[in-house]
Every structure is written in structure tokens, then in C-alpha cells.
Coordinates of C-alpha atoms in Angstrom, one line a residue:
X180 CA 0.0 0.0 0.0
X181 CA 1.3 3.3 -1.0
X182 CA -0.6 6.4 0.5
X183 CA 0.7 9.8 -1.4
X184 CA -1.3 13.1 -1.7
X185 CA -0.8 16.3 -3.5
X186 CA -2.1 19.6 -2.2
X187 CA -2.7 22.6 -4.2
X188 CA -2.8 25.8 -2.2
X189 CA -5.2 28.5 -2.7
X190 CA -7.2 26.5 -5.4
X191 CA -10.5 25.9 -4.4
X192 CA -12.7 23.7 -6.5
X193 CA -17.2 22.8 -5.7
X194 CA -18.1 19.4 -4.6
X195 CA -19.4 18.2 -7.3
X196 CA -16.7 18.8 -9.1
X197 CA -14.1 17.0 -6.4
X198 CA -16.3 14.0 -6.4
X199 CA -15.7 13.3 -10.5
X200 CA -12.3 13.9 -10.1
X201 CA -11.8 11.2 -7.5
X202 CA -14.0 8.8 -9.4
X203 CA -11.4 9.1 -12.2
X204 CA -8.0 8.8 -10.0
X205 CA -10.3 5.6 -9.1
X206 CA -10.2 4.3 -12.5
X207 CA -6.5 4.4 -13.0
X208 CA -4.3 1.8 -13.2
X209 CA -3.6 0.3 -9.6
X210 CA -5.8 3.1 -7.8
X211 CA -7.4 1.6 -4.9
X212 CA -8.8 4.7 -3.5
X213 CA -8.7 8.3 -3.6
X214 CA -9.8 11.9 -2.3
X215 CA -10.5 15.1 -3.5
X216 CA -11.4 17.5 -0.8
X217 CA -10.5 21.0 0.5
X218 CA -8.7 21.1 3.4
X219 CA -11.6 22.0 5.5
X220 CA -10.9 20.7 9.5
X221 CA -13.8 18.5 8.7
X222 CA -13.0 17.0 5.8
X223 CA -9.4 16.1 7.0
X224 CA -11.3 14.2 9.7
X225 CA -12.7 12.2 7.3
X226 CA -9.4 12.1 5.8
X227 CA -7.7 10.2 8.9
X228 CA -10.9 8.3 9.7
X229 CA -10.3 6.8 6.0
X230 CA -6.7 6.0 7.0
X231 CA -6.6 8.6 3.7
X232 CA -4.1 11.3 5.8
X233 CA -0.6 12.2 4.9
X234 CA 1.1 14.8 7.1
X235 CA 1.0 17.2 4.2
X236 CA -2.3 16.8 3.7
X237 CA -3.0 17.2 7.6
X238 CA -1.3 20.9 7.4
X239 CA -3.6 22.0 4.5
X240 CA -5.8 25.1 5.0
X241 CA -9.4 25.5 4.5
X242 CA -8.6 27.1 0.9
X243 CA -6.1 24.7 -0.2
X244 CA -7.4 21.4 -2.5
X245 CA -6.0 18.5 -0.9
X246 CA -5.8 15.0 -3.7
X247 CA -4.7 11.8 -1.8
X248 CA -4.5 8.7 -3.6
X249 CA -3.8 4.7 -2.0
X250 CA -2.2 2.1 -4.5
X251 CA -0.6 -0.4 -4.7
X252 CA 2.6 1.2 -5.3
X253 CA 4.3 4.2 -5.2
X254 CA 5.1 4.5 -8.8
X255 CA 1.2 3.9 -9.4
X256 CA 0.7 6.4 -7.1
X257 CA 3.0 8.8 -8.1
X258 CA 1.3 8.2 -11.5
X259 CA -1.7 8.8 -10.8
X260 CA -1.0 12.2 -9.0
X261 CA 0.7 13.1 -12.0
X262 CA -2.6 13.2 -14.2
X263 CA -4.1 15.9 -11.4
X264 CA -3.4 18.6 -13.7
X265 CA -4.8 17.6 -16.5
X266 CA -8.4 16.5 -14.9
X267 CA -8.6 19.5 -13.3
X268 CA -7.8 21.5 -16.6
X269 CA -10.3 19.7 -18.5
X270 CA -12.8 20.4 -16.3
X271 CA -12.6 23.2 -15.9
X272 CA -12.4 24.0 -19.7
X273 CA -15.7 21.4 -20.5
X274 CA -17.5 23.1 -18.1
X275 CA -16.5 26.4 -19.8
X276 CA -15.9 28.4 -16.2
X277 CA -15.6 32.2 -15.7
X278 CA -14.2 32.2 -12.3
X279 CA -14.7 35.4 -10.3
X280 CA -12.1 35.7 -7.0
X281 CA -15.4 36.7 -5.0
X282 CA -19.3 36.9 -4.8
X283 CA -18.5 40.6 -5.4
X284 CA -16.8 40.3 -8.3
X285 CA -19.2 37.8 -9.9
X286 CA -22.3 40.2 -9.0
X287 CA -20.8 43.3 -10.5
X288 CA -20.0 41.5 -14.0
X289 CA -23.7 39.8 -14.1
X290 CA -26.0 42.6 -12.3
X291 CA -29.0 40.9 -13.5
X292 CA -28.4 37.5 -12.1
X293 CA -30.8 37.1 -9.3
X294 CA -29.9 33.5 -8.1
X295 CA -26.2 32.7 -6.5
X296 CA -25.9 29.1 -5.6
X297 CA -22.8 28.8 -2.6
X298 CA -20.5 25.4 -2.6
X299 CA -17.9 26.7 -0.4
X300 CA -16.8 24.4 2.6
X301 CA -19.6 25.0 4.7
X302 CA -17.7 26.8 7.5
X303 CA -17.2 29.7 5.0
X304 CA -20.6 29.0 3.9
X305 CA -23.3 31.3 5.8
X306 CA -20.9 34.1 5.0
X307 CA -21.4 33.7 1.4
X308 CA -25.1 33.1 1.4
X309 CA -25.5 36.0 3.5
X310 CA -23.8 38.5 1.3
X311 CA -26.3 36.7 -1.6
X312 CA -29.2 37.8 0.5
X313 CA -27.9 41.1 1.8
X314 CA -27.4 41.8 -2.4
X315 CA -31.5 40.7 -2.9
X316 CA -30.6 37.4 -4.7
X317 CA -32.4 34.4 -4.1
X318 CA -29.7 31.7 -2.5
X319 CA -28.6 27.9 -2.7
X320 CA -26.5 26.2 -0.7
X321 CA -25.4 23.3 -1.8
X322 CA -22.4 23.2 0.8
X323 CA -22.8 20.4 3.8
X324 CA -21.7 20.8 8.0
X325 CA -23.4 24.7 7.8
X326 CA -23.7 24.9 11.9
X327 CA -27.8 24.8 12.5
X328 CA -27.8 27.9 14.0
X329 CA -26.4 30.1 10.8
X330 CA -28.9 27.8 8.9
X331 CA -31.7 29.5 11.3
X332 CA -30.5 32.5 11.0
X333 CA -30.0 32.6 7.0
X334 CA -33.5 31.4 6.7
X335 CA -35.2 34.3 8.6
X336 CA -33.6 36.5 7.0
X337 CA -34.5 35.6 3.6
X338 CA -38.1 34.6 4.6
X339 CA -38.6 38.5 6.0
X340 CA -36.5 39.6 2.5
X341 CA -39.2 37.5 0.1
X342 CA -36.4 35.2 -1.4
X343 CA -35.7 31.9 -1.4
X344 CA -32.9 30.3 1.0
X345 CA -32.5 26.4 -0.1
X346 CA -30.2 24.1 1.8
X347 CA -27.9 23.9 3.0
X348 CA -27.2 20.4 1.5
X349 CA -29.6 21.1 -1.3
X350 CA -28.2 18.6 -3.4
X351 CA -30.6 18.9 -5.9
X352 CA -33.4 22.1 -7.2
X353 CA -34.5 22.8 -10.9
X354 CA -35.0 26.4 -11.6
X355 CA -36.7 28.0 -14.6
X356 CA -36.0 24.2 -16.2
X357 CA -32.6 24.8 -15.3
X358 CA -31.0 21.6 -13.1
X359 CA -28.7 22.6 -10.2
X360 CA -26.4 19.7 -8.2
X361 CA -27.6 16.2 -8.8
X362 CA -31.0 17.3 -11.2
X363 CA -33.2 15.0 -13.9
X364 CA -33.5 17.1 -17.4
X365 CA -37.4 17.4 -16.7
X366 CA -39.9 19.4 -19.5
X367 CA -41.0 22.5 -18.4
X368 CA -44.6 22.2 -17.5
X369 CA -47.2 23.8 -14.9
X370 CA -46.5 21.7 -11.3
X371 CA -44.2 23.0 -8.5
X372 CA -42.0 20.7 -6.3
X373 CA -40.5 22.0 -3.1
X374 CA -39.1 19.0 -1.1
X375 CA -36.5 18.4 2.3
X376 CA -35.4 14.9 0.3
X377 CA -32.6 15.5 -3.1
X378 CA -33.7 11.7 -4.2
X379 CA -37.6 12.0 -3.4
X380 CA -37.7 15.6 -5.5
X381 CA -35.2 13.7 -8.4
X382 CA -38.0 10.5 -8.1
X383 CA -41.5 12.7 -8.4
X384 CA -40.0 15.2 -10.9
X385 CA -38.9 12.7 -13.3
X386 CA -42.0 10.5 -13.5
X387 CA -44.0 14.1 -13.5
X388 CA -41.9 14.4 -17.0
X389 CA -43.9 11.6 -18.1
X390 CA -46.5 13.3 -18.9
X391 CA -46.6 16.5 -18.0
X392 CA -43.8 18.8 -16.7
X393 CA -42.5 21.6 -14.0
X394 CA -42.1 25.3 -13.0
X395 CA -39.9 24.6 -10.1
X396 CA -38.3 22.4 -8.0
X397 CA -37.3 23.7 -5.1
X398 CA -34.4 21.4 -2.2
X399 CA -34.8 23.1 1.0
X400 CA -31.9 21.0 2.5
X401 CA -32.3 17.4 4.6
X402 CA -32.5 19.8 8.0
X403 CA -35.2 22.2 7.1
X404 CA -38.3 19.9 8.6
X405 CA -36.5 19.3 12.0
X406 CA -37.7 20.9 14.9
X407 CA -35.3 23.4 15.4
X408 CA -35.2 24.7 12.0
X409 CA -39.3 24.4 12.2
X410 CA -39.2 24.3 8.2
X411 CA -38.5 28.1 7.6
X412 CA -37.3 27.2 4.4
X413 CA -40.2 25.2 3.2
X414 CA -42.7 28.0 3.8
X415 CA -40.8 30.4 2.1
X416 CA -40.9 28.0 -1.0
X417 CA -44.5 27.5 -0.7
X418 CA -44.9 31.0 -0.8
X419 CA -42.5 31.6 -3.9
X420 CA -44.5 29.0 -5.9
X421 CA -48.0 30.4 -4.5
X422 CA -46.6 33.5 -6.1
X423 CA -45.9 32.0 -9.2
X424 CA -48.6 32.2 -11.7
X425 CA -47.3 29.0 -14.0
X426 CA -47.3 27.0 -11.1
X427 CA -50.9 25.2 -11.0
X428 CA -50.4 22.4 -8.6
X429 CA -48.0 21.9 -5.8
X430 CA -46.4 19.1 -4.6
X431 CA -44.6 18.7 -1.0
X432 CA -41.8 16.1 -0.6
X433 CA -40.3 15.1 2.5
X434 CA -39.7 12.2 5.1
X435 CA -42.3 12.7 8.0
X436 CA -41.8 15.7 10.3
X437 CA -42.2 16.0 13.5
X438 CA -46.4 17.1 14.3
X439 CA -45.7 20.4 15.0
X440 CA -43.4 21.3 11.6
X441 CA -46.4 18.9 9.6
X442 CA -49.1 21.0 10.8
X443 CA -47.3 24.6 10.0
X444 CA -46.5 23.7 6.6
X445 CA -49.5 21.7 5.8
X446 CA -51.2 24.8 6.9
X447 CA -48.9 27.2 4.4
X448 CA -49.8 24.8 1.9
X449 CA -53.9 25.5 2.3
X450 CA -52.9 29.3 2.5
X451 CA -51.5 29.2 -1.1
X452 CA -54.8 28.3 -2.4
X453 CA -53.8 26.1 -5.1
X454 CA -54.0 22.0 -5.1
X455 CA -51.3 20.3 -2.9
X456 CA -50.4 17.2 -3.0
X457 CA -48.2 15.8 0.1
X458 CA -46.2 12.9 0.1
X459 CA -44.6 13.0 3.3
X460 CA -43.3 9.3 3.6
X461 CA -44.6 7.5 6.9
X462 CA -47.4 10.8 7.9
X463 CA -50.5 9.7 8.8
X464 CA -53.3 10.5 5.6
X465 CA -55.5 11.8 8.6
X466 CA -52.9 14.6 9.4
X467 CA -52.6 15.6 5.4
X468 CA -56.3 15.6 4.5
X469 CA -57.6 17.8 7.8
X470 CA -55.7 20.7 5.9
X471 CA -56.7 19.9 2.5
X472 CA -54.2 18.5 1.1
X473 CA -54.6 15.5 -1.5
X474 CA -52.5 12.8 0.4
X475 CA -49.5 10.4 -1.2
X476 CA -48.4 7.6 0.2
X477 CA -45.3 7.0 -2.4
X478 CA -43.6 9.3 -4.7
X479 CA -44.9 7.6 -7.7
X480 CA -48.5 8.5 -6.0
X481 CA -47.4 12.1 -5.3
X482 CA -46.2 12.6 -9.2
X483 CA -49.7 10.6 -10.6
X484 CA -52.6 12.6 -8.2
X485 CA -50.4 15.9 -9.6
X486 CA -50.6 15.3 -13.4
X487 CA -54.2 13.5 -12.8
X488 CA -54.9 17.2 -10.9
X489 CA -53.5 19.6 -14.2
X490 CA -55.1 16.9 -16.6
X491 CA -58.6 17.9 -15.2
X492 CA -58.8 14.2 -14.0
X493 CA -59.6 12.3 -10.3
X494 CA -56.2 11.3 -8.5
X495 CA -56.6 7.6 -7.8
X496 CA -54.1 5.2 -6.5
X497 CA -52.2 3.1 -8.3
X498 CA -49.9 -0.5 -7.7
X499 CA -48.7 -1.6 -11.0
X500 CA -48.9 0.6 -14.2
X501 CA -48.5 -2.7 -15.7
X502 CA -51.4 -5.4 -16.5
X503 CA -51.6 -7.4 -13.5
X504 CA -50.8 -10.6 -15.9
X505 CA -47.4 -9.1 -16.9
X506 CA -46.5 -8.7 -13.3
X507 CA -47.6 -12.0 -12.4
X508 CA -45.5 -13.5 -15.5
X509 CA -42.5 -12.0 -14.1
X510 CA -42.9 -13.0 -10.8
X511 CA -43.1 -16.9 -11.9
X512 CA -40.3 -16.1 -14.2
X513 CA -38.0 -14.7 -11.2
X514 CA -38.9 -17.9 -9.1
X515 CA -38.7 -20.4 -10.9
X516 CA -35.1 -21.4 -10.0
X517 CA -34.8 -20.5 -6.3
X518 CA -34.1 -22.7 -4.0
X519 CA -35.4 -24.0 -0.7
X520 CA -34.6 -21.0 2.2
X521 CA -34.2 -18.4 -0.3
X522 CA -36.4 -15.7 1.1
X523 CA -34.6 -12.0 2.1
X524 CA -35.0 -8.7 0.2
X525 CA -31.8 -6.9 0.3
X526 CA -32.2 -3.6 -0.8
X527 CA -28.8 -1.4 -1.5
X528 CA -29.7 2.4 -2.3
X529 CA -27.8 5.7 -3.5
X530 CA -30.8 7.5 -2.5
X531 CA -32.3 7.7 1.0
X532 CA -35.7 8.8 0.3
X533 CA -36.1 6.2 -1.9
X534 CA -34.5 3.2 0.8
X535 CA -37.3 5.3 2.9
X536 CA -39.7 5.0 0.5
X537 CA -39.0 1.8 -0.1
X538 CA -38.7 -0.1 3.6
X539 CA -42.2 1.8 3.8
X540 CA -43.9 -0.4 0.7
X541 CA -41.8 -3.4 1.9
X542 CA -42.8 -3.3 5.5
X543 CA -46.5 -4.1 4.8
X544 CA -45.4 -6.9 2.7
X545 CA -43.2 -8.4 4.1
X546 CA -42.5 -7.4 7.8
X547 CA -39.6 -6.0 9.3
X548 CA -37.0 -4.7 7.2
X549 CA -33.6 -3.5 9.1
X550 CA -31.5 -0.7 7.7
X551 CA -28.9 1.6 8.9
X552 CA -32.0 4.6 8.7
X553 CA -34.4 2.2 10.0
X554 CA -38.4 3.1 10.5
X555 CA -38.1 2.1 14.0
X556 CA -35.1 2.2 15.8
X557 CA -35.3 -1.5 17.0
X558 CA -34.8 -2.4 13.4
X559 CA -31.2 -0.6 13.2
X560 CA -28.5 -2.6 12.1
X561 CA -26.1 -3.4 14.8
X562 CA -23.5 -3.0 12.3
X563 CA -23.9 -1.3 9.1
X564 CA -21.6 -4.0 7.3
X565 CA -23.7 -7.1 7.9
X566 CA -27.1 -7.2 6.5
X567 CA -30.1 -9.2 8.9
X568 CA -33.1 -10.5 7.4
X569 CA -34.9 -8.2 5.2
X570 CA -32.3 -5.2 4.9
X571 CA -32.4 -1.9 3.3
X572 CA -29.2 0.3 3.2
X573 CA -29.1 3.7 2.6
X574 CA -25.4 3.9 1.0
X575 CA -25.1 7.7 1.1
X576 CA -25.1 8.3 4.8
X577 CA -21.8 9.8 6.1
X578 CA -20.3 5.9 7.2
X579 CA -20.1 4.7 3.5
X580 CA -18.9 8.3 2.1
X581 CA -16.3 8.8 4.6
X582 CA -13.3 9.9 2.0
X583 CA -15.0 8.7 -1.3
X584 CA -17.3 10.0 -3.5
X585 CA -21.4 9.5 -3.3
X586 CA -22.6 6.8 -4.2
X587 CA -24.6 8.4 -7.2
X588 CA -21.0 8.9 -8.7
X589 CA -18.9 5.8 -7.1
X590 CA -20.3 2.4 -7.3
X591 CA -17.5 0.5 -6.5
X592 CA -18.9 -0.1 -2.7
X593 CA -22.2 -0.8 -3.9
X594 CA -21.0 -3.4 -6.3
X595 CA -18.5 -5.3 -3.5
X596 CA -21.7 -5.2 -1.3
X597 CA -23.6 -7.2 -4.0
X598 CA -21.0 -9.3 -4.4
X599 CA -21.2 -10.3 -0.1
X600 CA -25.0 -10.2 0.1
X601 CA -24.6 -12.9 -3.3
X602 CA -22.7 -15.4 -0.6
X603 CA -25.6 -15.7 1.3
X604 CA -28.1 -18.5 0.5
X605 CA -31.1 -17.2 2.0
X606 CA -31.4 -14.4 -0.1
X607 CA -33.7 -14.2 -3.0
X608 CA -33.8 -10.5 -4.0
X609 CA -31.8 -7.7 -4.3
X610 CA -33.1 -4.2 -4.9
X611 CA -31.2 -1.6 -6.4
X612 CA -31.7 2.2 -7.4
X613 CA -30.0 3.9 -10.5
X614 CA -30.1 7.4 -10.7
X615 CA -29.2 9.5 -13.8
X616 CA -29.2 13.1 -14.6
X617 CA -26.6 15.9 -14.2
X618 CA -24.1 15.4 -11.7
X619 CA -24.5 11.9 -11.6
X620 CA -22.1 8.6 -12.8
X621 CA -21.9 9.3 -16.9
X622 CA -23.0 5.4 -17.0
X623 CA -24.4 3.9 -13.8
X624 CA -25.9 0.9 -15.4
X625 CA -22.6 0.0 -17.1
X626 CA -20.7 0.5 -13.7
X627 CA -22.9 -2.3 -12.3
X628 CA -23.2 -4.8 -14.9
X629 CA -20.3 -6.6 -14.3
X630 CA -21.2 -7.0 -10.4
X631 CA -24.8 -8.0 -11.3
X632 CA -23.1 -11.0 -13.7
X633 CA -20.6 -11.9 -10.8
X634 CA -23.5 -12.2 -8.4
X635 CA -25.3 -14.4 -10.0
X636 CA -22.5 -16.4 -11.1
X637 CA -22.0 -16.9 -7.5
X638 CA -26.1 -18.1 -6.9
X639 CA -25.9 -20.2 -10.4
X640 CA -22.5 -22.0 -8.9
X641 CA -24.5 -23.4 -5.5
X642 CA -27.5 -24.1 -7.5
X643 CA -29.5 -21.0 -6.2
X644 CA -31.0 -18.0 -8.3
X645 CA -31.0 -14.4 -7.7
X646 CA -33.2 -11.9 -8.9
X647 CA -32.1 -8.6 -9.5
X648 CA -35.1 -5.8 -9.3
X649 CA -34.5 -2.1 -10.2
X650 CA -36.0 1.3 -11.4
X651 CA -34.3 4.1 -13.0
X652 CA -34.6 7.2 -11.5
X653 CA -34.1 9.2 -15.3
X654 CA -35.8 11.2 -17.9
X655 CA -35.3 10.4 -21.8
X656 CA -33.6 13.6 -21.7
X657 CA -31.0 13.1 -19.2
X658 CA -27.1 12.7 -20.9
X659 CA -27.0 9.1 -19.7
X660 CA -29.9 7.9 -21.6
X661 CA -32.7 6.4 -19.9
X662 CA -33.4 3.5 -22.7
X663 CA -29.6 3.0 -23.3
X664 CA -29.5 2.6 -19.6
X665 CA -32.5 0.1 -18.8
X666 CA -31.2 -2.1 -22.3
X667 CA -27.5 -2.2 -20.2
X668 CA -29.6 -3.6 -16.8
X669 CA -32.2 -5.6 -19.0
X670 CA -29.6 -7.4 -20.6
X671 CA -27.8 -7.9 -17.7
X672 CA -31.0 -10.1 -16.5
X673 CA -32.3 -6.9 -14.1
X674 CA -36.1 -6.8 -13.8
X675 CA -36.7 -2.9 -14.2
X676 CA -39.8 -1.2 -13.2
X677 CA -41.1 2.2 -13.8
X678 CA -40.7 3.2 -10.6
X679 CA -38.9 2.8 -7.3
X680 CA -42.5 2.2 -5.6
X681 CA -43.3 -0.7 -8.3
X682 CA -39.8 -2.1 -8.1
X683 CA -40.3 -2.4 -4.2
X684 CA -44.0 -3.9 -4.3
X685 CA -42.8 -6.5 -7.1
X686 CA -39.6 -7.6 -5.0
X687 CA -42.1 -8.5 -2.1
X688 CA -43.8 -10.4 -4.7
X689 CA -41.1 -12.3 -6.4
X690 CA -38.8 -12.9 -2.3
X691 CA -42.4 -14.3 -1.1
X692 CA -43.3 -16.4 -4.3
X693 CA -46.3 -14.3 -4.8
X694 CA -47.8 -14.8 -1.2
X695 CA -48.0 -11.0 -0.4
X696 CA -50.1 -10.7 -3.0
X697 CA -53.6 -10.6 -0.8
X698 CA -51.8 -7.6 0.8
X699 CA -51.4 -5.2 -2.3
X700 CA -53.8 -2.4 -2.4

């Protein structure tokens, strides 16, 4: 093992940005990991917790890009840090970049912008966005560990200005049809999003693209619906899209919140006097309706009632957009080789809204499904490496991105966790999400193929059979090509379904040879 890093003072470069570039150092020739950070105190935490650190890297500043790679030499990894300069270089020039030293600076040379979107390290952060808002723009922050207390603050400030504060960790918003962080290409059409979950708002807003399309989608950050935030940046969203006069129907998507937070947005919601449809995953449909609001149970309901609502039609409910005899072919397709005691769902996810979404479907179906973000915390996994019984993992958290990219970029430990929950006989399913659009792997499907084939190898060779079940989280628009993409998973043997809700309801099918079929709605 050879650990060697480079760091390059003064040069500061977004997240996004940092996460491709490590991907690529991945790729190289006897590259077993490596890091792309700034040298935030934070971040060179992670750094040692990784067993990533060098002592150069250690006496980084907060301004200065720190690039550690671990191979398996130290020619390789001398190699590899040798290619630095010409990722970063043709970045930079792909993306064709003006870079302004300061917010100043950018906001003199475009006085008309009215948006500034901050990805500083999020120490520096509040600073930033405060300066947006103090200059009347609406603000993004797509910049994580912003102390809750500056997140407060930011957000009544821009609520009593009339502008928009999302995040921080608004990893994904769509604005005037443009996508910002990790986005679907989505038509332009007459339904607003605002939503606390980046996966759940990616999810809804593509299958909305289906047939219909959107003003805005607006990420108020993962924190916005806790209780000491009290969703301040929620209602100023609701507001901004009550404001807008393309925006027909609203939809709200978010996790459950605490009773309190539900009732004062639910109630900003009936105050904007259009149609609102609320999926927030595991609320009661009680607590939705009393304010008028059209409840969701999924995100694929959520997306539906909301086009049923602009097409002039009555939301309804839906399991399968499929004929129930093509569902019922591919479940006795999928079973057909499994052997005695094969019986566990194991669900691995880039997304958490849709592991959430998911363990919420699967749950009714099948029982108790463990998970590093359980439902309940007596379903937490004692350790996040060893799956029990039905398991959903949500491979995003902080413990599986410690010093590599997300996992909507890096797929290597998804694919070596495929390859372990393969070893174990009694499993019968495994349930994946691919996501696509900007920011996103250039070819998820083709980063997975190979582990798919290994992993059933591994079922064929002890006479077993696993089935692979999957939806794409994509538009036909998005640069990785949603049909190229499905063909890649088809063809590797991967039952794809339109949506992550189907693809969860036909896994409880197929892992219970059809017996939780009396329990579908």
C-alpha cells in the first residue's frame, strides 16, 4: 500500500466537481482509493478516519485542495497524481468556467443574475449566502456541516426579505427548467416541487416528465423539517410557488416531520390556495387531509394525483402501471429457479428517500425490514456492514462516504456489497436504485453490470438464483440515456420497473413467491 497526496494551495474547486475527479484517479491503473477535498478541519477528519491522511495533507488550510490517492505502489501512485493537472484543466475547460475571486466580483459583471448558488466548505458557507441575501438574490446552498444555527439565521432573514434560502445540502433544485447539483432534465410544465429529500424531489419530478412537466423544484436541505429549524425554508418556498402564476399544482416532498413542523407547513400549503399534494413518507393520511391537502403515500403517487390534478382528472391510486398478468409473468419467471430457504429482500440504495420510500412499501409486505435509517429504531442494524433478514441500506449516509465519493458517482462499494449479500443462501432479491441526470455517474448501469453478472454467477454455482429488481430514477432527456440505460440492466437479467415504488412492491412479490399478493392495495 502506497498512500501519497498532492495539495494545491489556494485553489478551491465545488463538490461536485471534487467527487468526478476522484471517481477518475479511481479508475487508473492500480488506484485503490482516492480523495478530492478542501482542506476544511472536517474534511481532514474524514481524511484520517479513512486512513486517507498524509502529514502534508494534515497541514492543509481550509482554501487549499488536498488529492490523496492509495495504490498499490508508489510508482502507481505517483502516476496517478501526476494526471491531477490535466483533470482538473479539463474540467474546468468542459464546463466552460468564468471564475470570479469573490461573490462581489461575480455580481458586478452579471447585475441581473438574481440566483447565487454557494459550494464553499460549509464553515465559510453562511458568510457567502448572507452576502447573496444582503445583495436581494435568491440563494442555494449546496455546501454540507453549515452549523444549524447560521442555517436559522440565513433562513429568517430571507423569509422577511421574500427570497428563497435552499439548503444547505440542497443537493438537488430545478430552476426555470434549469438543473442545479444532482438534477433530472425534466420538460417544463405547470406543477411545482418543493421538497427536504434531493432523491424523493429527483424521483417525483422525473415521473411528472412523463407526462406532463415543471415550474420549479425547489431542495430546502435534509434539516429544514427538524424541529429546530421548524421548516423556515419550506414555507418560504410554498410561498414563492404560490406566487408563481405557472405553477398550477403543488407538490410537497419530505420524510415525515415532527407534528408540529407537519401542521405549520401543511397549513402554508392550504394558504396558497392552489391543489397540494403531500407525500410525506410514513405521515399519517388523517394529518394531510384535515388541511386539505390530496394525500401520497409514495412518490410515484405524489407525481400521478399531480398530473391526474393539471389533466382535469380524479387522482386515484395506483400499484402496477402494468397489467396485472405481466406482473404476475414476471414473478413466476423470477422464481422459478430458487431454491429451498431463499427468502430475504436486500435492498442497497444511492438514495435515501427512496431506501425510505422503499422499507415503507416493503414493510406491509413483508414485515420488518432492518436498515442503517431504520423506521423504528429496533430495526437498526447493529453494524452497518452485515445485513439481517430483510435489509435496506441507505449507502449515502456519512459511514459509507467517509473519503470517497457519493454513491450516485462511485459504485464500487455498492458493487462489493452485491458481491457479499450474493454469498448468502437465503437471499432471493436484491433491490437496487440507479439514478441518472446531471451530476450523476456518466453510466451507472454500465458500472454495475459486471457485479450483477458476478453475483449471480455466485447463486448459479451453489444451484440458487437471484433476482435482481430495479427502477431508474431518469428522464429520456438526461445525458446518460434512460433506454440506453435500462437495455445495459435488461440485458444484464435486471427486472426494471417504472418506478422505485413498483420495483419495491414486485420484490415482495417475487422474495415471497407471490404470497404478499392478498396484501397489495
Amino acid at each position: 500500500m502506497a498512500i501519497k497526496s498532492v495539495v494545491r494551495k489556494g485553489d478551491y474547486r465545488d463538490s461536485v466537481m471534487l467527487m468526478r475527479i476522484s471517481k477518475e484517479l479511481e479508475g487508473l491503473e492500480g488506484v485503490k482509493r482516492a480523495s478530492a477535498m478542501m482542506g476544511t478541519d472536517n474534511n481532514k477528519q474524514l481524511l484520517k478516519d479513512a486512513g486517507l491522511h498524509t502529514d502534508e495533507a494534515l497541514e492543509a488550510g481550509p482554501n487549499d485542495l488536498i488529492i490523496v490517492v492509495d495504490a498499490v505502489s508508489e510508482v502507481l501512485a505517483s502516476q496517478a497524481l501526476s494526471k491531477v493537472d490535466d483533470l482538473l484543466a479539463v474540467k474546468k475547460e468542459e464546463r466552460g468556467e468564468i471564475t470570479y475571486k469573490t461573490l462581489s466580483s461575480a455580481l458586478s459583471a452579471i447585475p441581473d443574475a438574481n440566483f447565487v448558488i454557494i459550494s464553499t466548505p460549509g464553515e465559510f458557507a453562511a458568510r457567502e449566502a448572507m452576502r447573496g441575501l444582503n445583495a436581494g438574490k435568491h440563494v442555494m446552498i449546496f455546501s454540507d456541516a453549515v452549523p444549524i444555527q447560521e442555517e436559522i439565521e440565513l433562513k429568517k432573514i430571507a423569509y422577511s426579505k421574500r427570497l428563497l434560502l435552499l439548503g444547505p445540502e440542497a443537493g438537488t433544485s430545478i430552476i426555470d427548467g434549469v438543473g442545479l447539483g444532482f438534477a433530472n432534465a425534466v420538460k417544463r410544465g405547470p406543477i411545482g416541487v418543493v421538497g427536504a429529500a434531493g432523491t424523493g424531489i429527483q424521483e417525483v419530478t422525473r415521473l411528472i416528465d412523463v407526462e406532463s412537466g415543471i415550474t420549479h423544484a425547489l431542495g430546502v436541505g435534509g434539516r429544514d423539517l427538524s424541529r429546530e429549524v421548524g421548516g423556515l425554508g419550506m414555507l418560504g418556498a410554498l410561498r414563492f410557488l404560490a406566487a408563481d402564476p405557472e405553477t398550477k399544482v403543488i407538490v410537497i416532498v419530505a420524510k415525515a416531520p415532527t407534528m408540529g413542523v407537519a401542521e405549520s407547513i401543511l397549513k402554508a400549503a392550504e394558504e396558497t390556495r392552489k391543489p397540494v399534494v403531500a407525500c410525506m413518507l410514513g405521515a399519517s393520511k388523517t394529518l394531510v387531509t384535515r388541511h386539505g391537502a390530496i394525500y401520497a403515500a409514495t412518490l410515484a403517487d405524489a407525481a400521478a394525483k399531480a398530473i391526474a390534478l393539471v389533466q382535469g382528472k380524479k387522482p386515484k391510486e395506483v400499484t402496477f402501471t402494468a397489467p396485472r398478468k405481466w406482473i404476475e409473468a414476471i414473478v413466476k419467471r423470477e422464481i422459478k429457479n430458487f431454491a429451498e430457504g431463499q427468502k430475504y429482500i436486500r435492498g442497497l440504495f444511492s438514495g435515501g428517500t427512496l431506501c425510505t420510500e422503499a422499507m415503507l412499501i416493503l414493510r406491509e409486505l413483508v414485515g420488518d425490514i432492518y436498515s442503517n435509517i431504520p423506521l423504528e429504531s429496533r430495526l437498526k442494524l447493529p453494524s452497518t456492514d452485515k445485513s439481517e433478514r430483510h435489509t435496506c441500506i441507505d449507502m449515502g449516509t456519512e459511514e459509507f462516504t467517509r473519503g470517497v465519493p457519493h454513491p450516485m458517482i462511485y459504485f464500487k462499494p455498492r458493487c462489493e456489497r452485491l458481491l457479499r449479500e450474493a454469498k448468502n443462501r437465503d437471499v432471493a432479491v436484491v433491490l437496487l436504485d440507479v439514478v441518472l441526470g446531471y451530476g450523476a455517474n456518466p453510466d451507472p448501469a454500465g458500472e454495475l453490470v459486471w457485479a450483477i453478472a458476478e453475483a449471480k454467477k455466485t447463486m448459479a454455482e451453489s444451484n440458487r438464483y437471484l433476482s435482481i429488481v430495479a427502477s431508474i430514477c431518469g428522464t429520456a432527456h438526461d445525458p446518460q440515456g434512460f433506454e440506453v440505460q435500462k437495455k445495459k440492466l435488461e440485458g444484464a437479467g435486471v427486472v426494471v420497473m417504472p418506478s422505485n415504488a413498483e420495483a419495491a412492491r414486485i420484490a415482495a412479490l417475487i422474495a415471497t413467491r407471490g404470497k404478499a399478493r392478498g396484501k397489495l392495495k
